[in-house]
Coordinates of C-alpha atoms in Angstrom, one line a residue:
M660 CA 25.3 -5.8 19.6
I661 CA 26.1 -2.1 19.8
I662 CA 29.2 -2.7 17.6
L663 CA 27.0 -4.5 15.1
L664 CA 24.4 -1.8 15.0
T665 CA 27.1 0.9 14.6
S666 CA 28.7 -1.1 11.7
V667 CA 25.3 -1.5 10.0
L668 CA 24.6 2.3 10.2
L669 CA 28.1 3.1 9.0
I670 CA 27.7 0.9 6.0
I671 CA 24.3 2.4 5.2
L672 CA 25.8 5.9 5.4
L673 CA 28.8 5.0 3.2
S674 CA 26.5 3.3 0.7
R675 CA 24.1 6.3 0.5
V676 CA 27.0 8.7 0.0
T677 CA 28.5 6.4 -2.7
E678 CA 25.2 6.2 -4.4
E679 CA 24.9 10.0 -4.5
V680 CA 28.5 10.7 -5.5
V681 CA 29.5 7.8 -7.8
K682 CA 26.0 6.8 -8.8
I683 CA 26.5 3.1 -7.9
P684 CA 23.2 1.6 -6.9
F685 CA 22.6 1.3 -3.1
A686 CA 22.4 -2.5 -3.1
L687 CA 25.7 -2.9 -4.8
A688 CA 27.5 -0.5 -2.5
L689 CA 26.0 -2.3 0.5
I690 CA 27.4 -5.7 -0.6
I691 CA 30.8 -4.2 -1.4
F692 CA 31.3 -2.4 1.9
S693 CA 29.8 -5.3 3.9
Y694 CA 32.2 -7.8 2.3
L695 CA 35.2 -5.5 2.8
L696 CA 34.3 -4.9 6.5
R697 CA 33.7 -8.6 6.9
L698 CA 37.2 -9.4 5.6
T699 CA 38.7 -6.8 8.0
F700 CA 36.6 -7.7 11.1
P701 CA 35.1 -11.1 10.5
E702 CA 33.7 -11.5 14.0
I703 CA 31.3 -8.5 13.7
F704 CA 28.8 -10.1 11.3
I705 CA 28.9 -13.7 12.4
S706 CA 25.4 -13.6 13.8
L707 CA 23.9 -12.0 10.6
G708 CA 25.3 -14.6 8.3
A709 CA 24.3 -17.5 10.6
N710 CA 20.7 -16.2 10.9
F711 CA 20.1 -15.0 7.3
D712 CA 16.8 -16.9 6.8
E713 CA 15.3 -15.5 10.0
I714 CA 16.5 -12.0 9.3
L715 CA 15.0 -12.0 5.8
H716 CA 11.7 -13.2 7.1
L717 CA 11.7 -10.5 9.7
M718 CA 12.7 -7.7 7.3
L719 CA 10.6 -8.8 4.3
P720 CA 7.4 -7.1 5.3
L721 CA 9.3 -3.9 6.0
I722 CA 11.0 -4.1 2.6
L723 CA 7.7 -4.7 0.8
L724 CA 5.7 -2.0 2.6
P725 CA 6.9 1.1 0.7
D726 CA 6.2 -0.5 -2.7
L727 CA 2.8 -1.8 -1.6
L728 CA 1.8 1.6 -0.2
G729 CA 2.6 3.0 -3.7
L730 CA 0.6 0.3 -5.5
T731 CA -3.2 0.8 -5.8
V732 CA -6.0 -1.6 -6.5
E733 CA -6.7 0.4 -9.7
E734 CA -3.2 -0.2 -10.9
V735 CA -3.4 -3.9 -10.2
R736 CA -6.8 -4.1 -11.9
R737 CA -5.6 -2.1 -14.9
H738 CA -2.5 -4.2 -15.5
V739 CA -3.8 -7.6 -14.2
W740 CA -3.2 -9.4 -17.6
V741 CA 0.3 -8.0 -17.8
F742 CA 1.1 -9.3 -14.3
L743 CA -0.5 -12.6 -15.1
Y744 CA 1.7 -13.0 -18.1
L745 CA 5.0 -11.8 -16.7
A746 CA 4.6 -13.2 -13.2
V747 CA 2.7 -16.4 -13.7
I748 CA 2.7 -17.7 -17.3
A749 CA 6.2 -16.5 -18.1
V750 CA 7.7 -17.8 -14.9
A751 CA 6.1 -21.3 -15.1
A752 CA 7.0 -21.6 -18.8
S753 CA 10.6 -20.4 -18.2
I754 CA 11.1 -23.1 -15.5
G755 CA 9.7 -25.7 -17.9
I756 CA 12.0 -24.6 -20.8
A757 CA 15.1 -24.4 -18.6
T758 CA 14.4 -27.8 -17.1
G759 CA 14.2 -29.3 -20.6
I760 CA 17.4 -27.6 -21.9
T761 CA 19.8 -27.9 -18.9
P762 CA 20.6 -31.7 -19.3
Y763 CA 22.0 -30.9 -22.7
L764 CA 24.1 -28.0 -21.4
L765 CA 25.3 -29.8 -18.3
P766 CA 25.4 -33.5 -19.4
D767 CA 27.9 -34.6 -16.7
Y768 CA 25.3 -34.5 -14.0
G769 CA 22.4 -36.8 -13.4
F770 CA 19.8 -34.1 -12.7
T771 CA 16.2 -35.3 -12.4
A772 CA 13.2 -33.1 -13.4
G773 CA 12.5 -32.4 -9.8
M774 CA 16.0 -31.2 -9.1
L775 CA 16.0 -28.8 -12.1
I776 CA 12.5 -27.5 -11.3
A777 CA 13.8 -26.7 -7.8
L778 CA 16.9 -24.9 -9.2
F779 CA 15.0 -22.7 -11.6
A780 CA 12.1 -22.0 -9.3
M781 CA 14.7 -20.4 -7.0
L782 CA 16.2 -18.4 -9.8
M783 CA 12.9 -17.1 -11.1
A784 CA 12.2 -15.2 -7.9
T785 CA 13.3 -11.6 -8.7
D786 CA 14.2 -8.9 -6.2
A787 CA 11.8 -6.0 -5.9
I788 CA 14.3 -4.2 -3.6
T789 CA 17.1 -3.8 -6.1
V790 CA 14.7 -3.0 -9.0
S791 CA 13.0 -0.2 -7.1
S792 CA 16.3 1.2 -5.8
L793 CA 17.7 1.3 -9.3
F794 CA 14.6 2.8 -10.9
S795 CA 14.5 5.6 -8.4
R796 CA 17.7 6.9 -9.9
F797 CA 16.0 7.6 -13.3
T798 CA 12.9 9.4 -14.7
L799 CA 11.1 6.6 -16.4
P800 CA 7.5 6.1 -17.7
S801 CA 5.2 5.2 -14.8
K802 CA 3.8 2.2 -16.7
L803 CA 7.3 0.7 -17.2
K804 CA 8.0 1.1 -13.5
I805 CA 4.7 -0.5 -12.6
Y806 CA 5.3 -3.5 -14.9
A807 CA 8.8 -4.1 -13.5
E808 CA 8.1 -3.5 -9.8
G809 CA 4.7 -5.3 -9.9
E810 CA 6.2 -8.3 -11.7
S811 CA 9.0 -8.5 -9.1
L812 CA 6.3 -8.6 -6.3
F813 CA 4.0 -11.2 -7.9
N814 CA 6.5 -13.6 -9.5
D815 CA 7.9 -14.4 -6.1
V816 CA 4.5 -16.0 -5.3
T817 CA 4.6 -18.2 -8.4
A818 CA 8.2 -19.2 -7.8
L819 CA 7.5 -20.1 -4.1
I820 CA 4.5 -22.2 -4.9
I821 CA 6.4 -24.1 -7.6
F822 CA 9.4 -24.6 -5.3
Y823 CA 7.6 -25.7 -2.1
F824 CA 4.6 -27.6 -3.5
I825 CA 6.0 -29.2 -6.7
A826 CA 9.9 -29.2 -6.6
L827 CA 10.4 -30.2 -2.9
P828 CA 7.9 -33.1 -3.0
L829 CA 9.6 -34.4 -6.2
L830 CA 13.0 -34.2 -4.5
T831 CA 11.8 -36.1 -1.4
G832 CA 10.1 -38.8 -3.4
G833 CA 6.5 -37.5 -3.1
D834 CA 3.8 -38.2 -5.6
V835 CA 2.9 -35.1 -7.6
T836 CA 0.0 -35.1 -10.1
L837 CA -1.5 -32.4 -12.3
A838 CA -4.8 -32.5 -10.4
G839 CA -2.9 -32.4 -7.1
I840 CA -0.9 -29.4 -8.3
N841 CA -4.0 -27.5 -9.3
I842 CA -5.7 -28.2 -5.9
V843 CA -2.6 -27.1 -4.0
V844 CA -2.1 -23.9 -6.1
F845 CA -5.8 -23.0 -5.7
E846 CA -5.6 -23.6 -1.9
V847 CA -2.4 -21.6 -1.4
L848 CA -3.6 -18.7 -3.4
T849 CA -7.1 -18.6 -1.8
Y850 CA -6.0 -19.1 1.8
S851 CA -3.1 -16.6 1.4
V852 CA -5.5 -13.9 0.3
V853 CA -7.9 -14.8 3.1
V854 CA -5.2 -14.5 5.7
G855 CA -4.2 -11.1 4.2
L856 CA -7.8 -9.9 4.2
V857 CA -8.3 -11.0 7.8
A858 CA -5.2 -9.0 8.9
C859 CA -6.5 -6.1 6.8
G860 CA -9.9 -6.1 8.6
L861 CA -8.2 -6.2 12.0
G862 CA -5.9 -3.3 11.0
Y863 CA -8.9 -1.3 9.6
F864 CA -10.8 -1.4 12.9
A865 CA -7.6 -0.6 14.8
L866 CA -7.1 2.5 12.7
K867 CA -10.7 3.5 13.4
M868 CA -10.0 3.5 17.1
I869 CA -6.5 4.9 17.2
K870 CA -5.8 8.3 15.6
N871 CA -2.2 9.1 16.6
P872 CA -0.1 9.1 13.4
V873 CA 2.8 7.2 15.0
E874 CA 0.5 4.5 16.4
Q875 CA -1.3 4.3 13.0
F876 CA 1.9 3.7 11.2
I877 CA 2.7 0.9 13.7
I878 CA -0.7 -0.6 13.0
I879 CA 0.0 -0.6 9.2
Y880 CA 3.3 -2.3 9.8
L881 CA 1.7 -4.8 12.2
V882 CA -0.9 -5.6 9.5
A883 CA 2.0 -6.4 7.0
I884 CA 4.0 -8.5 9.4
L885 CA 0.9 -10.3 10.9
S886 CA -0.3 -11.4 7.5
F887 CA 3.2 -12.5 6.5
V888 CA 3.9 -14.5 9.7
L889 CA 0.5 -16.2 9.8
A890 CA 0.7 -17.2 6.1
E891 CA 4.2 -18.6 6.6
H892 CA 3.2 -20.5 9.8
W893 CA 0.5 -22.3 7.8
H894 CA 2.9 -22.9 4.9
L895 CA 1.1 -20.5 2.6
S896 CA 2.6 -17.5 0.6
G897 CA 3.6 -14.8 3.1
I898 CA 4.3 -12.4 0.3
L899 CA 0.8 -12.8 -1.3
A900 CA -0.8 -12.4 2.1
T901 CA 1.1 -9.2 2.7
V902 CA 0.2 -7.9 -0.7
A903 CA -3.5 -8.7 -0.1
A904 CA -3.5 -7.1 3.3
I905 CA -1.9 -3.8 2.5
I906 CA -3.6 -3.2 -0.9
G907 CA -6.9 -4.2 0.7
L908 CA -6.4 -1.8 3.6
K909 CA -5.5 1.0 1.3
Y910 CA -8.5 0.3 -0.9
I911 CA -11.2 0.3 1.8
T912 CA -9.7 3.3 3.6
T913 CA -9.5 5.3 0.3
R914 CA -13.1 4.4 -0.6
E915 CA -14.2 5.5 2.9
I916 CA -12.4 8.8 2.6
V917 CA -14.1 9.5 -0.8
A918 CA -17.6 8.5 0.5
Y919 CA -17.1 10.7 3.6
S920 CA -16.1 13.6 1.4
I921 CA -19.1 13.3 -0.9
D922 CA -21.7 13.1 1.9
K923 CA -20.6 14.5 5.2
S924 CA -24.2 14.7 6.5
A925 CA -24.9 11.7 8.7
T926 CA -28.3 10.2 9.3
P927 CA -29.5 10.6 12.9
I928 CA -28.8 7.8 15.3
K929 CA -31.9 5.6 15.7
D930 CA -31.4 5.0 19.4
P931 CA -29.1 7.5 21.1
N932 CA -29.4 5.7 24.4
S933 CA -28.0 2.5 22.9
Y934 CA -24.3 2.3 23.7
Y935 CA -23.8 -0.4 21.1
E936 CA -25.5 1.6 18.3
L937 CA -23.7 4.7 19.4
V938 CA -20.3 3.0 19.1
I939 CA -21.2 1.5 15.7
E940 CA -22.3 4.8 14.3
L941 CA -19.2 6.6 15.5
I942 CA -17.0 4.0 13.9
K943 CA -19.0 4.4 10.6
R944 CA -18.8 8.2 10.7
V945 CA -15.1 8.5 11.5
P946 CA -12.7 7.7 8.6
A947 CA -9.9 5.3 9.5
L948 CA -7.4 7.7 7.9
T949 CA -7.2 11.3 6.7
P950 CA -7.0 11.9 2.9
R951 CA -3.2 12.1 3.3
G952 CA -3.3 8.6 4.7
F953 CA -0.9 6.2 3.1
I954 CA 0.9 8.9 1.1
A955 CA 2.1 10.4 4.4
Y956 CA 3.0 7.1 5.9
K957 CA 4.9 6.0 2.8
Q958 CA 7.7 8.4 3.7
E959 CA 8.2 6.7 7.1
A960 CA 8.0 3.3 5.4
H961 CA 10.7 4.3 3.0
Y962 CA 13.2 5.0 5.8
L963 CA 12.4 1.7 7.6
G964 CA 12.6 -0.1 4.3
L965 CA 16.0 1.4 3.7
F966 CA 17.3 0.1 7.0
A967 CA 15.7 -3.4 6.4
N968 CA 17.2 -3.4 2.9
A969 CA 20.6 -2.7 4.3
V970 CA 20.4 -5.5 7.0
V971 CA 19.4 -8.1 4.3
F972 CA 22.2 -7.2 1.9
I973 CA 24.8 -7.0 4.7
S974 CA 23.7 -10.4 5.8
M975 CA 23.9 -11.7 2.2
A976 CA 27.4 -10.4 1.9
N977 CA 28.4 -12.5 4.9
L978 CA 27.2 -15.6 3.1
L979 CA 29.7 -15.3 0.3
D980 CA 32.1 -18.1 -0.1
F981 CA 34.2 -17.3 -3.1
N982 CA 36.1 -20.6 -3.0
R983 CA 32.8 -22.5 -3.5
I984 CA 31.6 -20.0 -6.2
L985 CA 34.9 -20.4 -8.1
T986 CA 34.6 -24.2 -7.8
Y987 CA 31.3 -24.1 -9.7
W988 CA 31.8 -21.1 -11.9
P989 CA 31.2 -22.9 -15.2
E990 CA 27.8 -24.1 -14.0
I991 CA 27.0 -20.7 -12.6
L992 CA 27.8 -19.0 -15.9
V993 CA 25.8 -21.6 -18.0
V994 CA 22.7 -21.2 -15.8
F995 CA 23.0 -17.4 -15.7
I996 CA 23.2 -17.1 -19.6
L997 CA 20.3 -19.6 -19.9
I998 CA 17.9 -17.8 -17.6
T999 CA 18.8 -14.4 -19.1
L1000 CA 18.0 -15.6 -22.6
I1001 CA 14.8 -17.3 -21.5
R1002 CA 13.6 -14.1 -19.8
A1003 CA 14.4 -12.1 -23.0
L1004 CA 12.5 -14.8 -24.9
F1005 CA 9.3 -14.0 -23.1
V1006 CA 9.8 -10.2 -22.7
F1007 CA 10.5 -9.2 -26.3
P1008 CA 7.3 -10.8 -27.8
F1009 CA 5.3 -9.2 -25.0
I1010 CA 6.7 -5.7 -25.9
T1011 CA 6.0 -6.3 -29.6
L1012 CA 2.4 -7.6 -29.2
T1013 CA 1.5 -4.7 -26.9
S1014 CA 3.0 -2.1 -29.2
L1015 CA 5.2 -0.7 -26.5
P1016 CA 8.6 1.0 -27.3
K1017 CA 11.2 -1.6 -28.2
R1018 CA 13.6 -0.1 -25.7
W1019 CA 11.5 -1.2 -22.9
A1020 CA 12.3 -4.9 -23.6
A1021 CA 15.9 -4.6 -22.5
V1022 CA 14.9 -2.8 -19.3
L1023 CA 12.3 -5.5 -18.4
T1024 CA 14.8 -8.2 -19.2
L1025 CA 17.5 -6.7 -17.0
A1026 CA 14.9 -6.1 -14.2
G1027 CA 15.1 -9.9 -13.5
M1028 CA 17.6 -9.4 -10.6
K1029 CA 17.7 -12.1 -8.0
G1030 CA 17.8 -11.5 -4.3
G1031 CA 17.5 -12.9 -0.8
L1032 CA 14.4 -14.9 -1.4
A1033 CA 16.3 -17.2 -3.8
I1034 CA 18.9 -17.8 -1.1
I1035 CA 16.2 -18.6 1.5
M1036 CA 14.8 -21.3 -0.9
A1037 CA 18.3 -22.6 -1.4
H1038 CA 18.6 -23.0 2.3
S1039 CA 15.4 -25.0 2.3
L1040 CA 16.8 -27.8 0.2
P1041 CA 17.0 -31.1 2.1
E1042 CA 20.3 -31.7 3.9
T1043 CA 20.5 -35.1 2.2
F1044 CA 20.2 -33.7 -1.2
A1045 CA 23.3 -34.7 -3.2
Y1046 CA 23.7 -31.4 -5.1
R1047 CA 22.8 -29.1 -2.3
E1048 CA 26.3 -27.5 -2.1
M1049 CA 26.3 -27.0 -5.9
F1050 CA 22.8 -25.5 -6.0
E1051 CA 23.6 -23.1 -3.2
A1052 CA 26.7 -21.9 -5.1
I1053 CA 24.7 -21.6 -8.3
V1054 CA 22.0 -19.5 -6.6
I1055 CA 24.4 -17.2 -4.7
G1056 CA 26.6 -16.8 -7.9
N1057 CA 23.5 -15.9 -10.0
V1058 CA 22.3 -13.5 -7.3
L1059 CA 25.7 -11.7 -7.4
L1060 CA 26.0 -11.7 -11.2
S1061 CA 22.4 -10.4 -11.7
I1062 CA 22.8 -7.7 -9.1
F1063 CA 26.1 -6.4 -10.4
L1064 CA 26.0 -7.2 -14.1
Y1065 CA 22.3 -6.4 -14.7
S1066 CA 22.6 -3.2 -12.7
F1067 CA 25.6 -1.8 -14.5
L1068 CA 24.1 -2.8 -17.9
M1069 CA 20.8 -1.2 -17.1
M1070 CA 22.4 2.0 -15.8
A1071 CA 24.4 2.3 -19.0
Y1072 CA 21.4 1.5 -21.2
L1073 CA 19.2 4.0 -19.4
H1074 CA 21.8 6.7 -19.7
Y1075 CA 22.3 6.0 -23.4
H1076 CA 18.6 6.0 -24.1
H1077 CA 17.6 8.7 -21.6
E1078 CA 16.1 11.0 -24.2
G1079 CA 14.0 8.2 -25.6
F1080 CA 12.6 7.2 -22.2
E1081 CA 11.9 10.9 -21.4
N1082 CA 9.9 11.1 -24.6
D1083 CA 8.0 7.9 -23.6
R1084 CA 7.2 9.4 -20.3
R1085 CA 5.9 12.6 -21.8
E1086 CA 3.7 10.7 -24.3
Q1087 CA 2.3 8.1 -21.9
D1088 CA 2.1 9.6 -18.5
P1089 CA 0.4 13.1 -18.6
E1090 CA -3.1 12.1 -19.7
P1091 CA -3.8 9.1 -17.5
D1092 CA -2.3 10.8 -14.5
L1093 CA -4.2 14.0 -15.0
E1094 CA -7.5 12.1 -15.6
E1095 CA -6.9 10.1 -12.4
L1096 CA -6.1 13.2 -10.4
A1097 CA -9.2 14.9 -11.8
R1098 CA -11.4 12.0 -10.7
Q1099 CA -9.9 12.0 -7.2
F1100 CA -9.9 15.7 -6.6
Q1101 CA -13.4 16.1 -8.0
Q1102 CA -14.8 14.1 -5.1
I1103 CA -12.5 15.0 -2.2
V1104 CA -11.4 18.6 -2.6
E1105 CA -13.1 21.9 -1.8
K1106 CA -12.3 25.3 -3.3
N1107 CA -12.5 28.9 -2.2
P1108 CA -15.7 30.3 -3.8
I1109 CA -14.0 33.6 -4.6
T1110 CA -10.6 32.6 -5.8
H1111 CA -11.6 29.1 -7.0
L1112 CA -8.4 27.8 -5.5
Y1113 CA -8.1 24.8 -3.1
I1114 CA -8.6 25.7 0.6
P1115 CA -5.5 25.3 2.9
S1116 CA -6.4 21.8 4.3
V1117 CA -7.1 20.4 0.9
F1118 CA -4.0 22.0 -0.6
E1119 CA -1.9 20.3 2.0
E1120 CA -3.5 16.9 1.0
I1121 CA -2.7 17.6 -2.6
V1122 CA 0.9 18.5 -1.8
G1123 CA 1.2 15.1 0.0
N1124 CA -0.2 13.2 -2.9
E1125 CA 2.2 14.9 -5.4
I1126 CA 5.2 14.2 -3.1
G1127 CA 4.2 10.6 -3.0
R1128 CA 3.8 10.4 -6.8
A1129 CA 7.0 12.3 -7.5
T1130 CA 8.9 10.0 -5.1
R1131 CA 7.5 6.8 -6.6
Y1132 CA 8.2 7.7 -10.2
G1133 CA 11.5 9.6 -9.6
M1134 CA 10.0 12.9 -11.0
E1135 CA 11.1 16.4 -10.2
L1136 CA 8.8 18.6 -8.1
S1137 CA 9.0 22.2 -6.9
M1138 CA 6.8 24.6 -5.0
V1139 CA 6.1 28.3 -5.4
M1140 CA 4.6 30.4 -2.6
L1141 CA 3.1 33.8 -3.3
D1142 CA 2.2 36.3 -0.5
T1143 CA 0.2 39.5 -0.8
G1144 CA 1.3 41.0 2.5
P1145 CA -0.5 41.9 5.7
K1146 CA -4.3 42.3 5.7
K1147 CA -5.4 45.9 5.2
E1148 CA -8.4 47.7 6.7
D1149 CA -9.6 49.0 3.3
G1150 CA -10.1 45.5 2.0
S1151 CA -7.7 45.9 -0.8
S1152 CA -5.7 42.8 0.3
S1153 CA -8.7 40.6 -0.5
K1154 CA -8.9 42.2 -3.9
D1155 CA -5.2 41.7 -4.4
L1156 CA -5.6 38.0 -3.5
A1157 CA -8.4 37.5 -5.9
T1158 CA -6.5 39.3 -8.7
L1159 CA -3.4 37.2 -8.0
A1160 CA -5.5 34.0 -8.1
E1161 CA -6.7 35.0 -11.6
I1162 CA -3.2 35.6 -12.7
V1163 CA -2.1 32.2 -11.3
G1164 CA -4.9 30.5 -13.1
D1165 CA -3.9 32.1 -16.4
E1166 CA -0.1 31.4 -16.1
T1167 CA 0.0 27.9 -14.7
R1168 CA -0.2 24.7 -16.7
A1169 CA -3.0 22.1 -16.4
S1170 CA -0.7 19.8 -14.5
D1171 CA 0.2 22.5 -11.9
L1172 CA -1.9 22.6 -8.7
S1173 CA -2.7 25.8 -6.9
G1174 CA -4.2 26.4 -3.5
H1175 CA -4.3 28.7 -0.4
H1176 CA -1.8 28.6 2.4
G1177 CA -3.0 30.8 5.3
S1178 CA -5.2 33.8 4.8
R1179 CA -3.2 35.6 2.2
G1180 CA -0.8 33.1 0.6
I1181 CA -1.1 31.1 -2.6
G1182 CA 0.9 27.9 -3.1
I1183 CA 1.6 26.3 -6.5
V1184 CA 2.9 22.8 -6.9
T1185 CA 4.8 22.6 -10.2
T1186 CA 4.9 19.0 -11.3
N1187 CA 7.8 17.6 -13.4
T1188 CA 9.6 20.9 -12.8
N1189 CA 12.7 21.9 -10.9
A1190 CA 13.3 25.3 -9.2
D1191 CA 14.7 26.8 -12.4
G1192 CA 11.5 26.0 -14.2
A1193 CA 9.4 27.3 -11.3
M1194 CA 11.4 30.6 -11.5
I1195 CA 10.3 31.0 -15.1
L1196 CA 6.7 30.7 -13.9
V1197 CA 7.3 33.3 -11.2
R1198 CA 8.7 35.7 -13.8
R1199 CA 5.6 35.2 -15.9
I1200 CA 3.3 35.9 -12.9
Q1201 CA 5.4 39.0 -12.0
D1202 CA 5.1 40.4 -15.6
H1203 CA 1.4 39.8 -15.6
A1204 CA 1.0 41.3 -12.1
K1205 CA 3.0 44.4 -13.2
K1206 CA 0.5 45.0 -16.0
V1207 CA -2.4 45.3 -13.4
G1208 CA -0.3 47.2 -10.9
L1209 CA 0.0 44.4 -8.5
A1210 CA 3.7 43.5 -8.7
N1211 CA 4.7 45.8 -5.9
R1212 CA 2.5 44.0 -3.4
V1213 CA 3.6 40.4 -4.1
R1214 CA 6.6 38.5 -2.8
F1215 CA 7.5 34.9 -3.7
G1216 CA 9.5 31.9 -2.5
I1217 CA 10.6 28.7 -4.4
S1218 CA 12.0 25.4 -3.2
D1219 CA 12.7 22.0 -4.7
L1220 CA 11.5 18.6 -3.4
A1221 CA 14.5 16.8 -1.8
Q1222 CA 14.6 13.2 -0.8
G1223 CA 12.9 12.7 2.6
D1224 CA 10.8 15.9 2.4
T1225 CA 7.3 15.6 3.9
T1226 CA 4.4 17.9 3.2
E1227 CA 5.2 20.0 6.2
I1228 CA 8.9 20.2 5.4
L1229 CA 8.4 21.3 1.7
I1230 CA 5.9 24.0 2.7
E1231 CA 8.1 25.3 5.5
K1232 CA 11.1 25.4 3.2
T1233 CA 9.1 27.3 0.6
L1234 CA 7.8 29.8 3.2
A1235 CA 11.3 30.2 4.6
S1236 CA 12.5 31.2 1.1
L1237 CA 10.0 34.0 0.7
E1238 CA 11.8 37.2 -0.1
E1239 CA 12.1 39.8 2.6
V1240 CA 9.9 42.8 2.0
D1241 CA 9.4 46.0 3.9
W1242 CA 5.6 46.1 3.6
S1243 CA 5.4 49.6 5.2
Q1244 CA 7.2 51.0 2.1
R1245 CA 5.2 49.0 -0.4
T1246 CA 1.8 50.0 0.9
E1247 CA 2.7 53.6 0.5
E1248 CA 3.4 53.3 -3.2
T1249 CA 0.7 54.2 -5.7
D1250 CA -1.1 51.2 -7.2
P1251 CA -2.7 52.2 -10.5
S1252 CA -5.2 49.4 -10.3
M1253 CA -6.6 50.7 -7.0
A1254 CA -6.7 54.4 -8.0

């Protein structure tokens, strides 16, 4: 076991380094290194390959958690018709079209409708893991990322329902009617959401009682895995249950934080001597999470998801049987071309009708990468099924082709059109994001009445929110810290701070966020900006400060957001970069503004 764990960690490290140096997506590097290590030491990964289904079921909640923590109820509500089209209508129609065309493309086989529905239901389940990993390497419009990642989450539900409740009954000789299908689909969707909401409620009350950050993160993970396990146990959709549980938990805790921030005055307890009423009132008055909430926990979820991702792809690499894949390579290639063309058939009209940039169509088409869920469904085929070996080979072959070919094509396409996507991001992202931030901050933030900058505790919350947003959308972020020196008895330090706050307000952009850190420091979060851009801002502030005689009493520090940085780390890095100043010399200098 220790050798297996060491091998997994080594592969993760090599894959991460390869991703940074050679720019090969993490998932691709994992499969390559895993397969090479398997060829060299075949005995190491025997247990992973033999237990792939169980491993994926164990890791799936961990893999889904980072994306779900970044997805909000507002985003789902805003784009519900897009998700309905891409993840439900397009998936069901694609399976129907592929089922009708395939007998003409592969006439040598006596495929029935049930067989083909099963095959294409497996191949319509896309992989949110690889899509998110690939998108994190590029700065893309947030709407494009939401469409691709949201579709990858929700179309799995459609594919699973069609596979387990339509295709498998047809394969085993069951009677499937349209009325029966409608009832089954309604029951699966409803009961899956109910299971997720029950897990959500249990997690919410647990978060009310337990306030340690580590234990709270464990609760959030338990909510994800409990909803998934219960739904799968009752033959429902574990993915849909997990989505409902985490988004629901995020929704109610966020609403609670906003309500608590608006009205912190609590009504008196009616009966202080009633233990029951006292407990209920305390639960009501104590928010389940702080305003940093899920944003802070998303960073921890990212690391666990990275490990879970690695285990799944390493296990997948140990399922590869190239002899079988080579045996069925014509069928694999025919099916791969067919599902690619059908996906494009539904994506391009959608882009045209919604007046989105045409370049988005290729990205959404290539975002149809297959993953471990397709392999799990392939393993669920009956042992007596005549074409089981062929279908498994076709599924694994298409998983490999889509991960490798789609990934390299998308990387080349995004590099070639990077200026166009950058323009799309600038045109589409700023206004909605700023409006949404304004609505949030208007209710939950407090400002210093003199400087009109956010107070330290609120500023830290804002930094956490911006780190989460920058991480999700792959945007640049940097921080500037300004310091006016030790407090002076004559009160001039307070005047310095107030003057500096006015300068910061004049020189920063609407998208930059400023607040206090400590009693005399001002922090600025510069969005969509690296350290070089932040340095330009600092020079402007210095020039402005010099005109009012304040430049000789201000020092500054700058740092970039690096992968893995939390709020505390980014602030500490910026403070550590503050220039060294001999304040005893500076305070002796004459300041015209104070004369």
